[in-house]
Structures are given as C-alpha cells and as structure tokens.
Coordinates of C-alpha atoms (C1' of nucleotides) in Angstrom, one line a residue:
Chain A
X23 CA 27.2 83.4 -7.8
X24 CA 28.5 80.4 -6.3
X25 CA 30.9 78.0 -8.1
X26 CA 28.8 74.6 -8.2
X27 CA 31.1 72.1 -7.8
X28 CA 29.2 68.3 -8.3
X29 CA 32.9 66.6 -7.9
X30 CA 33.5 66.0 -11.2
X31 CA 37.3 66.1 -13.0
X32 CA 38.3 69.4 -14.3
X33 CA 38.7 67.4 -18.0
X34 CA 35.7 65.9 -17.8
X35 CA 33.1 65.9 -20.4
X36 CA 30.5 66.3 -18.0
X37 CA 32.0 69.1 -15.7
X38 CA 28.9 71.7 -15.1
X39 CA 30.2 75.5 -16.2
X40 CA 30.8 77.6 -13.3
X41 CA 28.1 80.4 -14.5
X42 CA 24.7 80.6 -14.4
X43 CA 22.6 80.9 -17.8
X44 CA 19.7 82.2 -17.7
X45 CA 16.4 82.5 -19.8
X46 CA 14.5 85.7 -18.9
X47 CA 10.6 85.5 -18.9
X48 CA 10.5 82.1 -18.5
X49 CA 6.9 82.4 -17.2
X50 CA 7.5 79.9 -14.1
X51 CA 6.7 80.6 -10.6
X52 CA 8.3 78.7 -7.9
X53 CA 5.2 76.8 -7.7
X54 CA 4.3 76.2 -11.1
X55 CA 7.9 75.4 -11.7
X56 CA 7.8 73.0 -8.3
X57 CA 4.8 71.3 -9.7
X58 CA 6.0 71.0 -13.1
X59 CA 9.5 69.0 -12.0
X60 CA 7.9 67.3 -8.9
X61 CA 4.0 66.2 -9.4
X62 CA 3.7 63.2 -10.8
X63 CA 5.2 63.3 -14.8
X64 CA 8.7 63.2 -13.6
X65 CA 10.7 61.2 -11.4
X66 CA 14.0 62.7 -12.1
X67 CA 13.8 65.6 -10.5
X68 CA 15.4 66.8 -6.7
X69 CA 15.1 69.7 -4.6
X70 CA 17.9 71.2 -3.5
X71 CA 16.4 74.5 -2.3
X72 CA 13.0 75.7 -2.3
X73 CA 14.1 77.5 -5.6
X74 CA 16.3 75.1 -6.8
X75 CA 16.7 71.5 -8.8
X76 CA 18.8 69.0 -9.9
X77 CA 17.8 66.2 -12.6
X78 CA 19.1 64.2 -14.9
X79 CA 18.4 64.1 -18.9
X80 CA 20.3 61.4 -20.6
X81 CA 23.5 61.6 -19.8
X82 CA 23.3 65.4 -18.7
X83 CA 23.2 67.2 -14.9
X84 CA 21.0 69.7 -15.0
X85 CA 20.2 72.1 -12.7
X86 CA 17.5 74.5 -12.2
X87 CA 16.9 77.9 -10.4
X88 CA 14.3 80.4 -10.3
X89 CA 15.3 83.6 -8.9
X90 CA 13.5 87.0 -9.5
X91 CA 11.3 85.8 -12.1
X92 CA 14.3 84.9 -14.2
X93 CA 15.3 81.4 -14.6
X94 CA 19.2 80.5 -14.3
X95 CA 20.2 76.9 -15.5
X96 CA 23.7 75.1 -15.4
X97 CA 23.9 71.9 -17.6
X98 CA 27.1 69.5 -17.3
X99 CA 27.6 69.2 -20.8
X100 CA 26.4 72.8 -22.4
X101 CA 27.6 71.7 -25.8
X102 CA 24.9 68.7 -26.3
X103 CA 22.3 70.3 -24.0
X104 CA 22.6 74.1 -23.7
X105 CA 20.1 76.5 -24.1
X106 CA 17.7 75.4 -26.8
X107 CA 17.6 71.9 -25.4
X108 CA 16.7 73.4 -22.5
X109 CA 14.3 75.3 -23.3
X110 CA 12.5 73.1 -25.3
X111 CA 12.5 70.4 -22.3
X112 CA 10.5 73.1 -20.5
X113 CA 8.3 74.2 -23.5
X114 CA 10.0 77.5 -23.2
X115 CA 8.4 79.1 -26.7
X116 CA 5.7 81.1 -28.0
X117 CA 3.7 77.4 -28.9
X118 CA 3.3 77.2 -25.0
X119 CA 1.1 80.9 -24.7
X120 CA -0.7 79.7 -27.7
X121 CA -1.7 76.3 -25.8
X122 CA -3.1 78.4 -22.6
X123 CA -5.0 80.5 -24.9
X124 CA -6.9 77.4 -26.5
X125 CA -7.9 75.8 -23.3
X126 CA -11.5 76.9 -22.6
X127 CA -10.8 78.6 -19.2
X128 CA -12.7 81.9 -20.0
X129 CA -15.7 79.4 -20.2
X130 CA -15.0 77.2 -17.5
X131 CA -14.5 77.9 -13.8
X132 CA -13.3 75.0 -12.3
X133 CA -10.5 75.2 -14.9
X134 CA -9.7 79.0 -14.4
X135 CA -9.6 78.5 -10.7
X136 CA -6.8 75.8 -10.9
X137 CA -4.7 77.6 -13.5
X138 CA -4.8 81.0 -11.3
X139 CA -2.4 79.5 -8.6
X140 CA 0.0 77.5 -11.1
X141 CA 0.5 80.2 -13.8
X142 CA 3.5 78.6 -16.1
X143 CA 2.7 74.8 -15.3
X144 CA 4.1 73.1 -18.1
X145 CA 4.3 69.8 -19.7
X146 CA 7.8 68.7 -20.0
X147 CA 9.3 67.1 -23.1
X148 CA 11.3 64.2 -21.6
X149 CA 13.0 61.0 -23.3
X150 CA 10.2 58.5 -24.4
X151 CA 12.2 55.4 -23.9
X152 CA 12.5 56.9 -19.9
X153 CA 9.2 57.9 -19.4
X154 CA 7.6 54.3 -20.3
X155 CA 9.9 53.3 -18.0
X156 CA 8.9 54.8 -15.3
X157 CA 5.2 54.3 -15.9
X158 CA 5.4 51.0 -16.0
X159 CA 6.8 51.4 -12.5
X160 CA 3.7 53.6 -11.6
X161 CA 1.0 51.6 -10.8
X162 CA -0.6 51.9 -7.9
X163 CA 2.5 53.4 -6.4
X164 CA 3.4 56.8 -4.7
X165 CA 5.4 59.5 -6.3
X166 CA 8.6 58.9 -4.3
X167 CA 8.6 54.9 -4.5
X168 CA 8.3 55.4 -7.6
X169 CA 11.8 57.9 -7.6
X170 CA 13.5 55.5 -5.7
X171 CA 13.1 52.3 -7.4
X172 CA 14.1 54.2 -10.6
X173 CA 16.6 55.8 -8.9
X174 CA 17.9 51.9 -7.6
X175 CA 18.0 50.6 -11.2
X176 CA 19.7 53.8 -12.5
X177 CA 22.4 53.1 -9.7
X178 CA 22.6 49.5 -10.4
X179 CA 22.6 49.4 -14.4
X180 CA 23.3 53.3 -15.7
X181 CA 26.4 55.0 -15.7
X182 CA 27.6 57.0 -12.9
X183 CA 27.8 60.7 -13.4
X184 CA 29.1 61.6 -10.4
X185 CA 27.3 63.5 -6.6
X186 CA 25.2 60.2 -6.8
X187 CA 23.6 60.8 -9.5
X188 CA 23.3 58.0 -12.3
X189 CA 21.6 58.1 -15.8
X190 CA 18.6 56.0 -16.8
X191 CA 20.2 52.6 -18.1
X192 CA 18.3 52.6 -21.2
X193 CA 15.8 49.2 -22.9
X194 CA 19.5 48.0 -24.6
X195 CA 20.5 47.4 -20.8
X196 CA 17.0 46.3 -19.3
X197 CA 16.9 43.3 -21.9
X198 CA 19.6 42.1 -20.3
X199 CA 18.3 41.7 -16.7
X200 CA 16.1 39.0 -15.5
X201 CA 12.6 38.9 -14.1
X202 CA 13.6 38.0 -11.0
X203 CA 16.4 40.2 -10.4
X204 CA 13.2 42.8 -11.2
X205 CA 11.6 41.4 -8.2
X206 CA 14.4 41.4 -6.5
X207 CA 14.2 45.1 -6.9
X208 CA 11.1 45.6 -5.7
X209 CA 9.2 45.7 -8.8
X210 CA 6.4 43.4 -7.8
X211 CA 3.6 42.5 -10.5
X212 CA 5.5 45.4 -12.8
X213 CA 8.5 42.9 -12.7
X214 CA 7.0 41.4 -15.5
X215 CA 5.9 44.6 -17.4
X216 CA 9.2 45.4 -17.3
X217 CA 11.0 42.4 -18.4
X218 CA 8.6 41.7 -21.3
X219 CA 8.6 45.5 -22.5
X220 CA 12.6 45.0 -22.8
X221 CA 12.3 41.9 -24.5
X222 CA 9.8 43.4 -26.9
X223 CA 11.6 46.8 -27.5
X224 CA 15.0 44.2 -28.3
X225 CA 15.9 44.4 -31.6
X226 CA 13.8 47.3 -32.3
X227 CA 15.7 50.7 -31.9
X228 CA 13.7 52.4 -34.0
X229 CA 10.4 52.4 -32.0
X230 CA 10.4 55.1 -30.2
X231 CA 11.1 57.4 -32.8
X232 CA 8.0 55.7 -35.3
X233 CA 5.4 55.8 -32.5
X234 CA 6.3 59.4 -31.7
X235 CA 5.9 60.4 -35.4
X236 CA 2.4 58.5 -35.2
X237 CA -0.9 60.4 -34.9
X238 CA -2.4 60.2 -31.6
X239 CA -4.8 57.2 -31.9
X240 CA -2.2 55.1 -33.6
X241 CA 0.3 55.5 -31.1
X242 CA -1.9 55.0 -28.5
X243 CA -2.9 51.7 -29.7
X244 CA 0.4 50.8 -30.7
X245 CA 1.9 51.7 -26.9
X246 CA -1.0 49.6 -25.3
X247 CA 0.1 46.5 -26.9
X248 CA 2.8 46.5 -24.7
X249 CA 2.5 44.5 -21.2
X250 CA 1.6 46.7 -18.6
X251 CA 0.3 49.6 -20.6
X252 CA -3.6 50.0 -20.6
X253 CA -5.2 53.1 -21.0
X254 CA -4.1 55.9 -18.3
X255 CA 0.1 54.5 -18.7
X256 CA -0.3 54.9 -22.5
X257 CA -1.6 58.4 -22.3
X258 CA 0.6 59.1 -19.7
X259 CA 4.0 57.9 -21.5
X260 CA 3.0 59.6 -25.0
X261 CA 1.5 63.2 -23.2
X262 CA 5.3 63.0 -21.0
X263 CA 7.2 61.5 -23.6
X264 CA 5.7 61.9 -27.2
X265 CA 4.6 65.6 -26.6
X266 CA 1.0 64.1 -27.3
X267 CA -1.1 66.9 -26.1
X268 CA -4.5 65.6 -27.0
X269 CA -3.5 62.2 -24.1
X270 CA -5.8 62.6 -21.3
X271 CA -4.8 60.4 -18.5
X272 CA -7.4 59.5 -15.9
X273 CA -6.1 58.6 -12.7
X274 CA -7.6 58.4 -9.2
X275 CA -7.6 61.8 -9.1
X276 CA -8.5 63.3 -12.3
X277 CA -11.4 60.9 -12.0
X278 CA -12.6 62.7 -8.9
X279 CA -12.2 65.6 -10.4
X280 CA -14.9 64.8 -13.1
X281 CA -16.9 63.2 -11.0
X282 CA -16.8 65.9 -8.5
X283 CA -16.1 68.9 -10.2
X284 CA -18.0 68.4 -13.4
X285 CA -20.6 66.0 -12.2
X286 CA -20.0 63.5 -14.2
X287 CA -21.6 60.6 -12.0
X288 CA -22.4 57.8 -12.8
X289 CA -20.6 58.3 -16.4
X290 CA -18.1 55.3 -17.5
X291 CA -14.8 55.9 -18.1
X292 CA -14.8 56.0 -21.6
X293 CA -17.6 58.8 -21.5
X294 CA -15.7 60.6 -19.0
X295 CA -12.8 60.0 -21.6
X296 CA -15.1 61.2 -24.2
X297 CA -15.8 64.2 -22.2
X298 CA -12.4 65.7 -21.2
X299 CA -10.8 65.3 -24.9
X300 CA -14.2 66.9 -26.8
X301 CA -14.1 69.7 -23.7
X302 CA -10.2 70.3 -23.5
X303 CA -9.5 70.2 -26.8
X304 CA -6.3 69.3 -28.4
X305 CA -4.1 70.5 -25.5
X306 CA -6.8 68.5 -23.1
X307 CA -3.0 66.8 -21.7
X308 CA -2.2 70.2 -20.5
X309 CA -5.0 71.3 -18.6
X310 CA -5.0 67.4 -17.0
X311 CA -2.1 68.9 -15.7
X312 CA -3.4 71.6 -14.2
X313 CA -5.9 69.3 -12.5
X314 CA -3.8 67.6 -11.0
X315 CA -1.4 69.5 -9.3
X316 CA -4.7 71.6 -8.5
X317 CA -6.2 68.6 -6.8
X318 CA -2.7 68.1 -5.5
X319 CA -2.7 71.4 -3.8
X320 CA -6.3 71.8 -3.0
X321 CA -7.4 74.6 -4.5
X322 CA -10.6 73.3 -4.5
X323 CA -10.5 72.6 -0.7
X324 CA -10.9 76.8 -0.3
X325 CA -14.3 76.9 -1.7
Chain B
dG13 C1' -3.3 41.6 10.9
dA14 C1' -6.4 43.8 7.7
dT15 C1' -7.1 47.0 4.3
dC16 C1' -6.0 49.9 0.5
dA17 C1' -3.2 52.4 -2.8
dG18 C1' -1.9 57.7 -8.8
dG19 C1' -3.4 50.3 -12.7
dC20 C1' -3.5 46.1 -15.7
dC21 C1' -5.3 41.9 -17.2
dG22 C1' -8.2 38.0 -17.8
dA23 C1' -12.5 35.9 -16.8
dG24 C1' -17.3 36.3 -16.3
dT25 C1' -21.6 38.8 -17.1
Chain C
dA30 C1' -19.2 47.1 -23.2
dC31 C1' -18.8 47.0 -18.0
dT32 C1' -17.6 44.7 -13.3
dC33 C1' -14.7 41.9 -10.5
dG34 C1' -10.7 39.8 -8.2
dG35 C1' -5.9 38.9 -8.2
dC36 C1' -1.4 40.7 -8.3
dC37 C1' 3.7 42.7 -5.3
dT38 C1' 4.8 45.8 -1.8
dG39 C1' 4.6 49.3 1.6
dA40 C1' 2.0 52.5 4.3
dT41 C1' -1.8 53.2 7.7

DNA sequence: GATCAGGCCGAGT
DNA sequence: ACTCGGCCTGAT
C-alpha cells in the first residue's frame, strides 16, 4: 500500500498513519458508499478516486477506500477518531441491519426497487453544529455551491489542516463575522440566516447537545425557531446531525417522488408528511434516503 | 435578458 | 390551514 503523505510534519498531531485500517463487511458498495458521502447530506466529502475519499470531521482527515468489499480508512489523528468513531460515523453496527429490516420494502415496490441498486446506503452521523450550518446554506442551491461556499468559510475562518483542507470554523467563530462579510461571501438571503443563527447559538454552548437529547417533535420545533429553518432544513439537520431517524425531509424531489410514485396528487404537504412518517416508520429518514439518491440515479427512469 | 432553482417567511385569503 | 411573491446568486 501506498504511504499517503497529505504534507503534514512528521511531529504533528494530525499526521495520517502510513497503514491502512480496515473494517471487513462493511456492507458498502462503491455506489452506495458514493451516494452516502456525496448526495446531498454531506458537503465535506471529495473524490479522489472512483473508490476513494477524503473528508474532514472536526478537526480530523479522514480518508475512505473501498476495495474488495472491505473497507480501508486512514484517519489523521487515530487516537481521538480511530475505529469506533469511525464506524459509528458510518453506522457501521448491527442497529443499521435492524433499520433495513423495519422499512416496509417486502410490501412496497417502489421502495424495494430503489434499495436493490444502493445496498449499504447509510445515514451518516455527522456534527450537529456543522450540519445546520450547511443547511442553512442549502436553500435553493446545488450540491456543489453549496461545497464550495462552505468550503470558502472553512478556508477563511477554520483552522488549516494542511493539502487544503480546513475544518468547519465552528458558531463560537461565526458570531464573530458580520452580515455583510456573509454577503460578501456569497451567501445571499441565507446571509442573514446565518448571522442571526450565530447570534442566537452565542452564549449557548450547550444547545446542541439538549436538542439532540430531545424527542423528535420537540426538537423539531425547537430547531425551527431558528431563522432560516422551516420544515425540510429542520428535518434535514436533526435526520444528518441528531441521528433523528423518524425526520422526513421533503424536498423537490422527494416530493415528486410521492406525487409520482405513490400518487399522492393533489395531497398537501403536511398529508404527504403525514404519509411518509405513518408509512416508513420510525426509520422513514432512511428510506428518504434511498429515494433520493434513487431519484438521483434514475432507477425509476428504467421502468 | 428572462426564468428558475434541493426553501423560508410574511402577508393575504 | 393553504397560496403567493420576494429574496441573493448562478446556471440555462
């Protein structure tokens, strides 16, 4: 195996180890794996082969392979994140076969047919404080506008971990910048999302960790009092970032996929709502997922 | 140059 | 409760 070498000091806390880990059975497929780091909960994630990935998690590199059904990782700081925080990141566990087995796919075609191609999708478990940030950025933006504005603040205000890669800055930093240095940045209508979310979270380091240990509803309600966060971004940020499986975000395309695939017309979004999280289940977040990448890929495009 | 996006919010019905 | 237009910016 190649020594990867991401220019950092031999002494460095961050210096990646020069072998390969690996976690056998990991269940991913290229694709699944693909779609899992790249469509549309993440923003972190780069390809560096068609097998291979590089993120970052905090203040970690980590890098991802996928090789002969076994999946190699190398993490720059294997003492903080090594194997277990890896492999819960990736919902690498037993709880993961258990959600697939409670989704009603046996029952439900159009469900079956978009698991069949994506066998392994997962829901990653990602920081909360990152993923709201990001989805504030989302709306009505593309995948990779939203990676590079990110990836512009995280180069402006994080720390620099070397091979151009920089950390997320945190809300401790973003309270510090102004509205218009936001729009400066491209941010738009989001600039003041943004800026109000950070003066919000000021003063309250503890939120994130009480919302996450909220039931669903509460959490939900108590993430959509923030400005910029209505229905879809709060189920979005607590299914990425709160491991809230029941969320059921309806975006452009999940909606179509109601509307087409499960006739649904002429239903409101609520009912739709109503719908998926009474049909899905309590791991309806996960088989979103499916949907979208599904819709993503077409599968429904080959009859 | 118009129009429209992976959404939110406030105003109006 | 639901519909509508405005909002930044970038891509067609």
């Amino acid at each position: 195996m190649t020594k990867v070498n991401f220019g950092l000091t031999a002494n460095s806390p961050r210096v990646l180890s020069e072998k390969w880990s690996s976690i056998q059975e990991s269940g991913f497929t290229v694709e699944s794996l693909g779609e899992t780091l790249e469509g549309g909960q993440s923003f972190i994630w780069n390809r560096l082969q068609e097998n291979s990935w590089v993120g970052v998690i905090g203040l970690t590199i980590l890098k991802l392979r996928l090789t002969d059904n076994k999946l190699l990782w190398q993490s720059s700081n294997p003492q903080e994140f090594g194997h277990e925080q890896v492999s819960e990141y990736l919902w690498i566990d037993q709880s993961y076969n258990a959600a697939i087995n409670q989704l009603p796919w046996r029952s439900d075609p159009v469900l079956h047919q978009c698991m069949k191609p994506l066998t392994g999708l997962r829901i990653l478990k990602q920081p909360f404080d990152e993923v709201l940030f990001y989805f504030l950025l989302s709306p009505v933006k593309s995948i990779p506008q939203i990676k590079e504005t990110g990836n512009q603040v995280a180069k402006e205000f994080g720390e620099n971990l070397g091979h151009g890669l920089y950390s997320f800055p945190g809300w401790e930093a973003l309270s510090e910048i102004t509205e218009s240095k936001f729009r400066e940045l491209k941010f738009g209508y989001r600039a003041k999302n943004i800026f109000g979310t950070a003066q919000f979270l000021k003063g309250r380091p503890d939120w994130f960790e009480t919302v996450k240990s909220m039931p669903y509803m509460d959490a939900r309600k108590e993430v959509m009092q923030l400005p910029g966060v209505g229905e879809k971004i709060a189920d979005c940020v607590l299914l990425f970032g709160a491991s809230k499986m029941e969320s059921f975000p309806i975006d452009t395309w999940i909606d179509k996929v109601l509307t087409n695939r499960y006739n649904l017309i002429g239903w409101s979004q609520s009912q739709k709502l109503d719908f998926a999280r009474l049909h899905f289940g309590k791991f309806a977040g996960l088989a979103q997922q499916f949907f979208f990448s599904g819709e993503r890929l077409g599968v429904f495009d080959k009859g």
